[in-house]
């Protein structure tokens, strides 16, 4: 496996392969790789001839009071996982490579990024959109894979790739979960034993909401209230949002059709966890108005 650190080396590697008709897959990450990343890498491996994983803890997507400095950086372990999974290139730019002196341009966000994470973390999506655009320009992949766990991020990247004609197909892969349902995340290692136990209540609340909708409940506010109750039974958890949304616009659902997504974010102490569940009711259209 090659480790590449500069833009020029990355781009010329990709251009050479592209000229030979090689299909390049890309999994962008901030490292601290877990089985969710492994699943993305494996899916990319199956679809592409050559595979790049980037590891870059992007400073611009962290707010001033967020966990940038303590974000886990187990680079040796990460490289070992990439080697195990047959990754061809681990792209590890430094902050200076990514944001050299004179760097100024920031991508303006689509509507889809306005609510939820966009509201809770105003720095986050401008940083994500800009770094992902830059990474696509550096790596020049044909296909890039993202996890559904960051549902809003994946929707934003899809819109971005389309609007800016970035020439890359985006595939979103299902969330990988621990046995008790907790969505895998690099931030789970911050949880102590007690916090880890209560962290699953986010998934349980989302599942309860999904079951309520599948069972025919059509009142969005009542569903959201009952999900909140499920979580607030565990002390020490602060609910930031739990919302039944249109899966495309991410606006709160005003009319129940056969598709929805429930988005959730909670805080346990200083640790923020997000998760979501997609709902698809086969054969049902326009279940009710709300
Ligand atoms: O999901 C992540 O790990 C990051 O937001 C990403 C897409 C690698 C951009 O820094």
PDB file of N, CA, C and O and ligand atoms in Angstrom, residues 28-30 56 58 61 124 128 131-132 146 150 153, ligand 1:
ATOM      1  N   UNK A  28     -13.428   8.644   1.824  1.00  0.00           N
ATOM      2  CA  UNK A  28     -12.819   9.705   2.630  1.00  0.00           C
ATOM      3  C   UNK A  28     -13.103   9.477   4.104  1.00  0.00           C
ATOM      4  O   UNK A  28     -14.243   9.149   4.467  1.00  0.00           O
ATOM      5  N   UNK A  29     -12.088   9.624   4.958  1.00  0.00           N
ATOM      6  CA  UNK A  29     -12.293   9.407   6.400  1.00  0.00           C
ATOM      7  C   UNK A  29     -11.474  10.425   7.196  1.00  0.00           C
ATOM      8  O   UNK A  29     -10.594  11.092   6.644  1.00  0.00           O
ATOM      9  N   UNK A  30     -11.773  10.459   8.495  1.00  0.00           N
ATOM     10  CA  UNK A  30     -10.922  11.233   9.406  1.00  0.00           C
ATOM     11  C   UNK A  30     -10.122  10.257  10.288  1.00  0.00           C
ATOM     12  O   UNK A  30      -9.655  10.616  11.364  1.00  0.00           O
ATOM     13  N   UNK A  56      -7.726  12.279   7.085  1.00  0.00           N
ATOM     14  CA  UNK A  56      -7.415  13.690   7.336  1.00  0.00           C
ATOM     15  C   UNK A  56      -8.428  14.226   8.344  1.00  0.00           C
ATOM     16  O   UNK A  56      -9.628  14.264   8.064  1.00  0.00           O
ATOM     17  N   UNK A  58     -10.073  16.951   9.536  1.00  0.00           N
ATOM     18  CA  UNK A  58     -10.238  18.256   8.901  1.00  0.00           C
ATOM     19  C   UNK A  58     -10.575  19.345   9.927  1.00  0.00           C
ATOM     20  O   UNK A  58     -11.699  19.393  10.434  1.00  0.00           O
ATOM     21  N   UNK A  61     -13.968  21.617   9.942  1.00  0.00           N
ATOM     22  CA  UNK A  61     -15.337  21.156  10.223  1.00  0.00           C
ATOM     23  C   UNK A  61     -15.613  21.011  11.715  1.00  0.00           C
ATOM     24  O   UNK A  61     -16.640  20.480  12.108  1.00  0.00           O
ATOM     25  N   UNK A 124     -19.728  23.131  10.864  1.00  0.00           N
ATOM     26  CA  UNK A 124     -19.458  21.783  10.395  1.00  0.00           C
ATOM     27  C   UNK A 124     -19.584  21.609   8.874  1.00  0.00           C
ATOM     28  O   UNK A 124     -18.617  21.236   8.198  1.00  0.00           O
ATOM     29  N   UNK A 128     -17.057  20.534   5.851  1.00  0.00           N
ATOM     30  CA  UNK A 128     -17.197  19.235   5.173  1.00  0.00           C
ATOM     31  C   UNK A 128     -17.304  19.448   3.658  1.00  0.00           C
ATOM     32  O   UNK A 128     -16.602  18.797   2.874  1.00  0.00           O
ATOM     33  N   UNK A 131     -13.918  20.547   2.177  1.00  0.00           N
ATOM     34  CA  UNK A 131     -12.847  19.539   2.163  1.00  0.00           C
ATOM     35  C   UNK A 131     -13.193  18.388   1.223  1.00  0.00           C
ATOM     36  O   UNK A 131     -12.318  17.857   0.531  1.00  0.00           O
ATOM     37  N   UNK A 132     -14.464  18.009   1.166  1.00  0.00           N
ATOM     38  CA  UNK A 132     -14.848  16.909   0.275  1.00  0.00           C
ATOM     39  C   UNK A 132     -14.639  17.333  -1.187  1.00  0.00           C
ATOM     40  O   UNK A 132     -14.129  16.563  -2.001  1.00  0.00           O
ATOM     41  N   UNK A 146     -19.948   6.799   1.155  1.00  0.00           N
ATOM     42  CA  UNK A 146     -20.207   7.462   2.433  1.00  0.00           C
ATOM     43  C   UNK A 146     -21.164   6.593   3.244  1.00  0.00           C
ATOM     44  O   UNK A 146     -21.952   5.831   2.677  1.00  0.00           O
ATOM     45  N   UNK A 150     -24.106   9.247   8.822  1.00  0.00           N
ATOM     46  CA  UNK A 150     -24.109  10.707   8.665  1.00  0.00           C
ATOM     47  C   UNK A 150     -25.040  11.047   7.500  1.00  0.00           C
ATOM     48  O   UNK A 150     -24.603  11.448   6.414  1.00  0.00           O
ATOM     49  N   UNK A 153     -24.920  14.556   5.978  1.00  0.00           N
ATOM     50  CA  UNK A 153     -23.653  14.744   5.265  1.00  0.00           C
ATOM     51  C   UNK A 153     -23.710  14.061   3.896  1.00  0.00           C
ATOM     52  O   UNK A 153     -23.300  14.623   2.877  1.00  0.00           O
TER      53      UNK A 153
HETATM   54  O1  LIG B   1     -17.410  11.677   7.659  1.00  0.00           O
HETATM   55  C1  LIG B   1     -16.228  12.031   7.807  1.00  0.00           C
HETATM   56  O2  LIG B   1     -15.382  11.292   8.303  1.00  0.00           O
HETATM   57  C2  LIG B   1     -15.809  13.438   7.379  1.00  0.00           C
HETATM   58  O3  LIG B   1     -16.829  14.349   7.575  1.00  0.00           O
HETATM   59  C3  LIG B   1     -15.283  13.496   5.940  1.00  0.00           C
HETATM   60  C4  LIG B   1     -16.354  13.136   4.932  1.00  0.00           C
HETATM   61  C5  LIG B   1     -14.097  12.562   5.771  1.00  0.00           C
HETATM   62  C6  LIG B   1     -14.819  14.925   5.617  1.00  0.00           C
HETATM   63  O4  LIG B   1     -13.798  15.336   6.462  1.00  0.00           O
END
